[in-house]
XYZ file of C-alpha atoms in Angstrom:
617
model
C 14.126 59.879 43.634
C 11.538 60.250 40.949
C 8.086 59.301 41.089
C 6.650 55.867 40.252
C 3.535 54.924 37.609
C 3.312 51.539 38.392
C 1.157 49.196 36.309
C -2.407 48.802 36.546
C -2.460 45.332 38.567
C 0.952 43.984 40.687
C 0.789 40.521 42.159
C 1.558 40.592 46.194
C 5.081 39.567 45.250
C 5.997 42.058 42.684
C 4.771 44.744 44.939
C 6.704 43.412 47.607
C 9.993 43.580 45.639
C 9.339 46.660 44.297
C 8.683 48.032 48.186
C 12.126 46.587 49.011
C 14.132 48.007 46.423
C 12.492 51.324 46.926
C 13.954 50.650 50.934
C 17.055 49.684 49.677
C 17.190 53.029 48.019
C 16.977 52.359 44.067
C 15.606 54.762 41.810
C 13.493 52.937 38.718
C 14.905 56.182 36.886
C 18.365 55.721 37.607
C 19.433 52.335 37.105
C 22.997 51.509 38.647
C 25.632 50.326 36.381
C 25.458 46.478 36.147
C 27.813 44.569 38.507
C 29.399 41.722 37.151
C 31.900 39.336 39.254
C 35.665 38.392 38.093
C 36.600 35.376 36.189
C 37.830 33.438 39.393
C 34.795 34.006 40.945
C 32.556 32.561 38.307
C 34.990 29.886 37.750
C 34.907 29.059 41.275
C 30.887 29.234 41.688
C 31.070 26.817 38.275
C 33.345 24.301 40.045
C 31.260 24.140 43.070
C 28.156 23.962 41.317
C 29.096 21.260 38.716
C 26.328 18.602 38.820
C 23.655 21.295 38.753
C 25.675 23.061 35.830
C 26.105 19.627 33.841
C 22.830 18.829 34.363
C 21.167 22.104 33.678
C 23.034 22.650 30.679
C 21.581 19.861 28.882
C 18.212 21.024 29.733
C 18.896 24.534 28.716
C 19.352 23.115 25.015
C 16.460 21.071 25.282
C 14.278 24.246 26.052
C 16.427 26.037 23.347
C 15.293 24.120 20.525
C 11.430 23.595 22.178
C 11.509 27.758 22.307
C 13.747 28.113 19.834
C 12.397 31.288 17.050
C 10.592 33.575 19.960
C 13.741 35.846 20.674
C 14.649 34.189 23.753
C 17.481 33.769 26.271
C 17.861 30.843 29.026
C 20.206 31.795 31.892
C 21.515 29.375 34.677
C 21.932 31.207 37.982
C 23.913 30.409 41.042
C 21.401 30.129 44.526
C 22.327 34.048 45.018
C 21.206 35.214 41.365
C 25.035 35.325 39.869
C 24.753 34.425 36.181
C 26.639 31.237 35.483
C 25.831 30.727 31.740
C 23.488 31.494 29.253
C 21.669 30.350 25.628
C 20.787 33.230 23.638
C 18.739 33.167 20.211
C 20.460 35.152 17.429
C 17.678 37.807 17.324
C 17.763 38.418 21.152
C 21.558 38.598 21.242
C 22.091 41.726 19.772
C 19.368 43.491 21.866
C 20.629 46.418 24.645
C 18.598 44.238 27.148
C 21.275 40.777 26.377
C 24.469 42.789 26.610
C 23.621 42.650 30.333
C 22.981 39.221 30.684
C 25.865 37.383 30.572
C 28.097 35.070 32.589
C 29.634 36.717 35.957
C 26.432 39.137 36.037
C 24.793 39.847 39.295
C 21.012 39.727 39.364
C 19.608 39.993 42.904
C 17.516 42.629 43.692
C 19.904 45.225 45.075
C 21.592 44.983 41.828
C 18.910 44.899 38.875
C 15.860 45.542 41.161
C 12.578 43.584 40.471
C 13.664 40.674 38.121
C 12.668 37.003 37.466
C 15.858 35.549 38.581
C 16.613 37.781 41.626
C 12.782 37.318 42.827
C 12.982 33.528 42.115
C 16.390 33.423 44.396
C 14.459 35.586 46.960
C 11.418 34.010 47.161
C 12.451 30.386 46.544
C 9.578 30.062 44.224
C 8.910 30.338 40.394
C 7.889 33.746 39.193
C 7.092 35.449 35.929
C 8.245 39.316 35.805
C 6.464 40.703 32.976
C 7.240 43.994 30.931
C 6.557 47.008 33.336
C 6.387 44.491 36.231
C 10.527 45.191 36.207
C 11.438 47.784 38.926
C 14.165 49.357 36.108
C 12.308 50.917 32.665
C 15.315 49.734 30.401
C 13.837 46.020 31.173
C 10.386 46.966 30.536
C 10.482 45.200 26.960
C 11.323 41.663 28.422
C 9.421 38.735 29.673
C 10.986 36.657 32.336
C 10.137 33.123 33.677
C 12.344 31.649 36.367
C 11.972 28.888 38.883
C 14.626 27.767 41.707
C 16.453 24.432 41.791
C 16.031 22.507 44.748
C 18.923 19.985 45.538
C 18.059 16.850 47.355
C 18.244 18.303 50.930
C 15.926 21.093 50.194
C 18.726 23.974 49.533
C 18.554 25.684 45.869
C 21.149 24.517 44.206
C 20.194 27.176 40.984
C 18.028 29.301 39.306
C 16.986 28.424 35.937
C 15.783 31.603 33.941
C 14.179 31.917 30.256
C 13.602 35.527 29.214
C 11.967 36.845 25.789
C 11.186 39.633 24.003
C 7.580 40.920 25.166
C 6.024 40.584 22.152
C 7.013 37.069 21.749
C 5.775 36.116 25.046
C 4.738 32.246 25.340
C 1.947 31.479 27.721
C 3.900 27.897 28.337
C 7.493 28.909 28.588
C 7.073 28.567 32.291
C 5.858 25.135 32.290
C 8.853 23.950 30.237
C 10.704 25.756 32.680
C 9.473 24.119 35.390
C 9.327 20.619 33.716
C 13.649 21.178 32.933
C 13.949 22.374 36.699
C 12.188 19.058 37.749
C 14.683 16.745 35.665
C 17.414 18.794 36.794
C 16.273 17.860 40.638
C 15.556 14.467 39.826
C 19.022 13.943 38.109
C 20.517 15.832 41.309
C 18.267 13.355 43.532
C 19.366 9.891 41.627
C 23.573 11.250 41.753
C 23.283 11.656 45.385
C 21.689 8.277 46.477
C 23.412 6.404 43.053
C 24.474 4.139 46.145
C 21.124 3.901 47.787
C 17.951 1.464 47.235
C 15.909 4.203 45.156
C 12.186 3.753 44.450
C 10.466 5.431 41.779
C 6.808 4.881 41.778
C 3.302 6.489 40.551
C -0.236 5.714 40.578
C -0.574 4.749 37.020
C 2.077 2.495 35.444
C 2.479 4.712 32.212
C 3.913 7.502 34.014
C 6.312 5.012 36.069
C 9.288 6.434 34.150
C 8.458 10.486 33.758
C 8.840 13.629 35.345
C 5.361 12.848 37.766
C 7.048 10.117 39.289
C 8.004 10.112 42.899
C 11.417 9.077 44.102
C 11.993 7.463 47.406
C 15.744 6.573 49.039
C 16.038 3.835 51.295
C 18.712 1.711 52.942
C 19.245 -1.863 52.763
C 17.089 -2.346 55.874
C 14.319 -0.222 54.487
C 14.783 3.239 56.329
C 13.831 6.328 54.422
C 16.954 8.266 53.464
C 15.240 10.972 51.440
C 12.084 11.698 49.328
C 11.563 13.979 46.470
C 8.928 16.566 46.572
C 6.549 14.421 44.375
C 6.988 11.742 46.704
C 6.138 13.679 49.476
C 3.060 14.735 47.258
C 1.797 11.238 46.803
C 2.535 10.114 50.544
C 1.104 13.002 52.109
C -0.122 11.981 55.795
C 2.085 9.742 55.926
C 5.898 9.786 57.567
C 7.710 10.127 54.252
C 10.901 11.440 56.234
C 14.394 10.735 56.712
C 14.886 8.165 59.883
C 11.311 6.349 59.098
C 10.836 3.216 57.937
C 9.081 1.395 54.750
C 6.941 -0.300 56.879
C 5.104 2.739 58.114
C 3.917 3.841 54.269
C 3.244 0.577 52.953
C 1.053 -2.354 53.872
C 3.502 -4.956 52.338
C 6.881 -5.790 54.474
C 10.133 -4.469 53.010
C 11.941 -7.816 53.061
C 9.042 -9.205 50.862
C 8.759 -6.312 49.055
C 12.417 -6.929 48.369
C 11.909 -10.623 47.058
C 9.055 -9.550 44.708
C 11.360 -7.145 43.018
C 13.975 -9.396 42.320
C 11.509 -11.458 40.429
C 9.762 -8.868 38.353
C 10.650 -5.215 37.392
C 7.750 -3.509 38.334
C 5.302 -4.397 41.653
C 2.192 -3.254 43.368
C 2.441 -1.564 46.680
C -0.497 0.181 48.427
C 0.112 2.838 51.260
C -1.596 2.986 54.533
C -3.980 5.347 53.515
C -5.428 2.878 50.394
C -3.389 4.366 47.433
C -1.897 2.145 45.042
C 1.467 2.549 43.403
C 3.401 0.818 40.240
C 6.933 0.694 42.278
C 10.078 0.138 40.046
C 13.783 -0.031 41.717
C 17.010 1.429 40.947
C 20.328 0.184 42.209
C 18.791 -3.015 43.614
C 21.017 -5.266 42.310
C 24.093 -3.563 43.125
C 22.825 -2.458 46.792
C 21.260 -5.783 47.504
C 22.623 -8.547 45.050
C 22.120 -11.286 47.593
C 18.763 -10.830 49.341
C 16.767 -13.896 50.134
C 16.180 -14.713 46.292
C 18.830 -13.517 43.967
C 17.273 -16.014 41.055
C 15.520 -15.970 39.001
C 16.899 -12.504 37.849
C 14.894 -10.063 35.552
C 15.879 -10.871 31.449
C 17.158 -7.483 31.499
C 19.887 -8.354 34.156
C 21.233 -11.327 32.056
C 22.936 -8.740 29.944
C 26.578 -7.317 30.530
C 26.828 -4.052 32.770
C 26.569 -1.019 30.883
C 29.554 0.501 29.407
C 31.096 3.551 27.730
C 32.435 2.751 24.537
C 33.253 5.806 22.257
C 30.898 6.994 19.977
C 31.111 6.377 16.252
C 31.178 10.240 15.499
C 32.725 13.112 16.389
C 31.440 14.440 20.046
C 33.661 17.225 21.078
C 30.977 19.794 21.261
C 30.140 19.855 25.362
C 26.719 20.071 24.781
C 26.959 16.510 23.069
C 28.909 15.349 25.205
C 26.356 15.976 28.253
C 24.052 14.072 25.737
C 25.937 10.990 25.719
C 26.320 10.864 29.433
C 22.905 11.346 29.795
C 22.298 8.282 26.899
C 24.203 6.041 29.134
C 22.375 6.993 32.319
C 18.880 6.116 30.306
C 20.004 3.013 28.596
C 21.791 1.645 32.366
C 18.078 2.015 33.235
C 16.425 0.946 30.728
C 14.040 3.563 29.910
C 12.970 4.952 26.636
C 15.001 7.774 25.402
C 13.841 10.344 22.700
C 16.309 12.005 20.243
C 15.203 15.128 18.575
C 17.098 17.631 16.494
C 16.650 18.984 12.765
C 17.104 16.780 10.084
C 20.864 15.608 9.566
C 21.996 16.086 13.149
C 22.910 12.597 13.424
C 19.881 11.171 15.657
C 20.148 7.692 14.014
C 24.073 7.742 14.992
C 23.135 8.916 18.392
C 20.548 6.078 18.737
C 23.386 3.497 17.718
C 25.376 4.456 20.214
C 22.791 4.319 22.793
C 22.464 0.451 21.582
C 26.254 0.339 22.084
C 26.970 1.812 25.022
C 23.847 -0.062 26.734
C 26.054 -3.525 26.580
C 22.427 -5.559 24.999
C 24.111 -8.474 22.776
C 20.846 -8.253 20.693
C 20.075 -6.623 17.371
C 19.890 -2.773 16.430
C 16.628 -2.505 14.722
C 15.536 0.343 12.785
C 12.385 0.919 11.713
C 10.971 4.009 9.330
C 7.513 4.736 11.154
C 6.505 6.498 8.188
C 7.161 3.775 5.890
C 4.880 0.915 8.006
C 2.031 -0.248 5.694
C -1.217 1.071 7.645
C -3.164 -2.737 6.556
C 0.142 -4.521 8.082
C 1.262 -2.655 10.985
C 1.006 -5.592 13.822
C 2.237 -8.120 11.391
C 5.073 -5.900 10.578
C 6.144 -5.191 14.526
C 4.871 -8.203 16.171
C 5.124 -11.142 13.360
C 2.731 -13.677 12.383
C 1.894 -17.096 12.316
C 1.628 -19.327 8.922
C -1.503 -18.780 6.856
C -2.544 -15.708 9.148
C -3.661 -14.095 6.081
C -3.543 -13.938 2.337
C 0.111 -13.711 1.330
C 1.688 -14.572 4.074
C 5.227 -16.241 4.392
C 5.315 -20.081 4.726
C 6.629 -20.468 8.100
C 5.546 -17.039 9.189
C 7.488 -13.908 10.451
C 9.284 -13.011 13.750
C 8.305 -9.171 13.644
C 10.558 -6.507 14.094
C 10.104 -6.373 17.816
C 10.894 -9.924 18.154
C 14.184 -9.173 16.317
C 15.102 -6.632 18.710
C 14.816 -8.658 21.742
C 17.636 -8.471 23.805
C 18.888 -5.288 21.840
C 17.245 -1.707 20.433
C 14.327 -0.543 18.781
C 14.748 2.119 16.823
C 11.310 3.869 15.685
C 12.642 6.882 13.252
C 10.345 9.607 12.160
C 8.334 8.754 15.321
C 6.631 12.007 14.649
C 5.149 10.780 10.684
C 4.006 7.735 12.996
C 0.238 6.484 11.575
C -2.132 7.093 14.172
C -3.047 3.495 14.357
C 0.518 2.284 15.038
C 0.712 4.646 18.015
C -2.029 3.239 19.758
C -0.327 -0.653 19.239
C 3.031 0.910 20.599
C 1.265 1.986 23.630
C -0.100 -1.341 24.291
C 3.312 -2.633 23.893
C 4.769 -0.122 26.165
C 2.473 -1.422 28.977
C 3.669 -4.912 29.346
C 6.502 -5.339 26.368
C 4.511 -8.459 25.820
C 3.601 -9.534 21.920
C 1.321 -11.795 20.336
C 2.233 -12.784 16.272
C -1.182 -12.436 13.996
C -2.871 -15.267 13.985
C -1.128 -17.070 17.119
C -2.547 -17.392 20.536
C 0.878 -17.421 21.889
C 2.153 -14.514 23.869
C 5.922 -13.710 24.809
C 7.755 -11.101 26.687
C 10.410 -9.317 25.109
C 13.204 -7.213 26.523
C 13.756 -4.219 24.183
C 15.304 -0.784 24.886
C 13.431 1.825 22.888
C 14.935 4.715 21.047
C 12.538 7.168 19.146
C 13.688 9.943 16.907
C 11.968 12.660 15.287
C 12.416 16.379 14.098
C 8.653 17.311 14.305
C 7.009 19.525 16.797
C 5.309 16.918 18.695
C 3.957 19.220 21.011
C 2.234 20.778 18.201
C 1.122 17.326 17.080
C -0.391 16.442 20.522
C -2.230 19.883 20.559
C -3.711 18.890 16.848
C -4.543 15.374 17.937
C -1.896 13.985 14.962
C -0.153 12.375 18.058
C -1.354 10.628 21.016
C -0.629 12.433 24.727
C -0.137 9.726 26.665
C 2.459 7.899 24.132
C 4.381 11.369 24.111
C 4.488 11.390 27.607
C 5.720 7.437 27.367
C 8.443 7.950 24.794
C 9.650 11.334 26.649
C 10.945 9.599 29.841
C 14.297 10.519 28.575
C 14.658 13.234 25.765
C 17.894 14.448 24.175
C 18.000 17.563 21.350
C 20.875 17.363 19.393
C 22.295 20.676 18.179
C 22.131 21.676 14.626
C 25.706 21.958 12.948
C 25.859 25.580 12.999
C 25.650 25.702 16.758
C 28.567 22.920 16.979
C 31.966 23.886 18.942
C 33.356 21.172 16.903
C 32.657 21.992 13.492
C 36.303 22.083 12.217
C 36.780 18.186 13.780
C 33.461 17.253 12.167
C 34.487 18.494 8.592
C 38.045 16.830 8.826
C 36.371 13.519 9.825
C 34.287 13.447 7.180
C 36.437 14.608 4.462
C 38.879 11.923 5.635
C 35.988 9.185 5.132
C 35.335 10.829 1.909
C 38.635 11.120 0.304
C 41.542 9.823 2.928
C 43.807 11.652 0.863
C 42.297 14.834 1.032
C 43.049 18.062 3.058
C 41.517 21.265 3.681
C 43.089 24.982 4.386
C 42.240 26.306 7.644
C 41.124 29.363 5.766
C 38.428 27.024 3.838
C 37.208 25.441 6.884
C 36.732 28.916 8.478
C 34.503 30.343 5.875
C 32.653 26.968 5.920
C 31.984 27.309 9.634
C 29.959 30.917 9.020
C 27.429 29.118 6.461
C 24.019 28.434 8.404
C 23.810 24.628 7.121
C 20.300 24.103 7.335
C 20.707 20.283 6.238
C 23.225 20.016 9.109
C 25.866 17.288 8.692
C 24.326 15.545 5.767
C 24.643 18.683 3.646
C 28.151 19.283 5.169
C 29.066 15.830 3.829
C 27.724 17.074 0.333
C 29.603 20.373 0.247
C 32.787 18.322 1.206
C 32.179 15.739 -1.411
C 31.676 18.391 -4.489
C 34.883 20.145 -2.720
C 36.808 17.291 -3.031
C 36.350 16.423 -6.485
C 36.526 19.816 -7.560
C 40.130 20.176 -5.747
C 41.275 16.939 -7.672
C 43.518 16.143 -5.019
C 45.313 19.241 -4.341
C 44.502 20.508 -0.761
C 40.936 22.281 -0.396
C 41.403 26.288 -0.125
C 39.145 29.237 0.279
C 39.528 29.681 -3.574
C 37.418 26.335 -4.406
C 34.517 27.836 -2.108
C 34.019 30.690 -4.021
C 34.277 28.749 -7.488
C 30.642 29.207 -9.045
C 29.114 26.275 -9.523
C 27.825 25.122 -13.006
C 23.980 24.392 -12.654
C 21.987 24.677 -15.816
C 20.390 28.025 -16.122
C 17.577 27.612 -13.787
C 14.247 29.261 -14.845
C 12.753 32.675 -13.111
C 12.087 32.227 -9.754
C 8.427 32.493 -9.916
C 7.979 30.110 -12.498
C 10.357 27.373 -10.595
C 8.449 28.011 -7.426
C 4.922 27.378 -8.819
C 6.463 24.385 -10.876
C 7.335 22.497 -7.591
C 4.215 23.728 -6.059
C 2.382 22.347 -9.001
C 4.329 19.228 -8.136
C 3.596 19.253 -4.686
C -0.504 19.692 -5.231
C -0.437 16.680 -8.096
C 0.947 14.440 -6.112
C -1.342 15.499 -2.755
C -4.223 14.994 -4.887
C -2.784 11.470 -6.210
C -2.575 10.394 -2.594
C -5.654 11.407 -1.540
C -4.726 14.398 0.150
C -2.353 12.848 2.808
C 0.176 14.594 3.927
C 2.134 12.047 5.413
C 2.018 10.075 2.021
C 2.636 13.115 0.028
C 5.883 13.851 1.949
C 6.836 9.847 1.761
C 6.169 9.996 -2.083
C 8.544 13.376 -3.085
C 10.578 12.409 -0.575
C 10.348 15.675 1.622
C 9.328 16.554 5.172
C 5.559 17.096 5.889
C 6.465 20.784 6.905
C 7.500 21.437 3.242
C 4.365 20.017 1.944
C 2.635 21.901 4.246
C 4.637 25.398 3.094
C 3.814 24.782 -0.287
C 0.361 23.836 0.055
C -0.611 27.034 2.413
C 1.628 29.281 -0.506
C -1.216 28.523 -3.209
C -4.254 28.979 -0.782
C -6.314 28.432 -4.144
C -4.998 25.064 -4.340
C -5.570 24.003 -0.763
C -9.293 25.781 -0.543
C -10.338 23.946 -3.903
C -12.068 20.732 -4.275
C -15.018 19.350 -2.882
C -12.994 18.106 0.360
C -11.675 21.731 0.777
C -8.507 21.358 3.455
C -5.190 19.617 3.954
C -5.966 16.069 5.047
C -3.445 14.417 7.005
């Protein structure tokens, strides 16, 4: 066996893994051939872990967009370390390492030496394996972060792994992996106890519907069935275990607690150690529909039960289908939904589907957060009384939130929301109580909140452009729409759009195949424009490959450098006119904030000049 040169320092976990590999007879200089399970075994494993896999695939797509551009791969393994699914960045896909990480691959220590997926399975704990910490040198170029997914009974249900090139190592990747694992675990807990009372609780009201909340399942008598890891953390020192009773944890009687929960959505409880919690219950009216005080029911219970109408858009891609299920689950619980994705991917269509599937009879009210006037934010949102300010309409106005009462409030471009509006919205989310400007009367509204953005909110939080507490409130359920180039149902989308554009038009399979190869930076919106142009060009004949190859006849453009300079000059001029405000500049030009930033930074002499010397937001 060849000699081993270890890195300068090794954690005890990595050192012990190396020792196990040596004891098993593995040679770090002679890696064995990769071992793969056959297709039937992979299918059987996927079927056996169907729920975990369904929840995990949605989180894998979220992770993909959160760490996109860093030369990486995300993998889901079964409890023993066999790869079930992967999502791979285009750059990483071409590497030698990526060829070995595919469905059916066995990544236990005995097959692949020290590696994150196999070690997380063995340790039953999250682990990072960086570069030369891998036992086999062929994986020295990778940094791998893996965490086990625990089922409601404490067993390992799977392993989530994010691997990247060492040179693009991201310090926050493990934190994102752990968040995704927590989301999957909560989904498994809720599914297992969908016919039980599930208490959701936290010491702070604003975190009640977040990943940091505890979950406690009890039966109709108050006997504990199960507790999530976070619930056990909150209630440490108390018997939060199956077979014990609600009364052993909290000072309020169980029947009194149920009575209060029938009257209001959130209840305050104090445990026997003196800690206070805000508590909500899932499945209350299904499990205990006629408990001592069946009325009055919360306002949200007056609407019809959630239904599952078909979306008004093509959604045959497996990832999108999973997102539809998540949206239905979120609206059934009335929790906020954050829709993310590149421009043109259909965020508003998904928001309208959320409204439809919620079964709400109120209005769908869209709000462009970037377009709200800074001086009239509260009046626009909450309405105003007659004479509240100069120019106020006779009789006052209801306000956008009031219009959405009993329906859905859709906050579009929330990443461009003015900071003043962020604090106002945060107050609204605390109790859903509004007071029109100029009035002393308050009223509570029942609103399903859906927000959407293509901005990087994590970066905005770090730079102070977006409040962290608001981000955590909005991010209860996050779904990320995949770009058009990644959609498996591209052909169906294209034919559907073409039928809308011109019901008599048709397109050949060869033309569709060529279209599918394009990158589509403008996504569905761009595809619609291209198909409109092709329908006009083909003039009622079948759109074929020859129509795609026909040169367009635009006017002769200026030289690239001159044209680029003209664009930059326009951006800079508008930037100056708007008081060097990025959001206002983007609004006036009809482009994204990122475009404005890019053009300003390209010409650093513009950015650095002037008495204020910098880019203001």
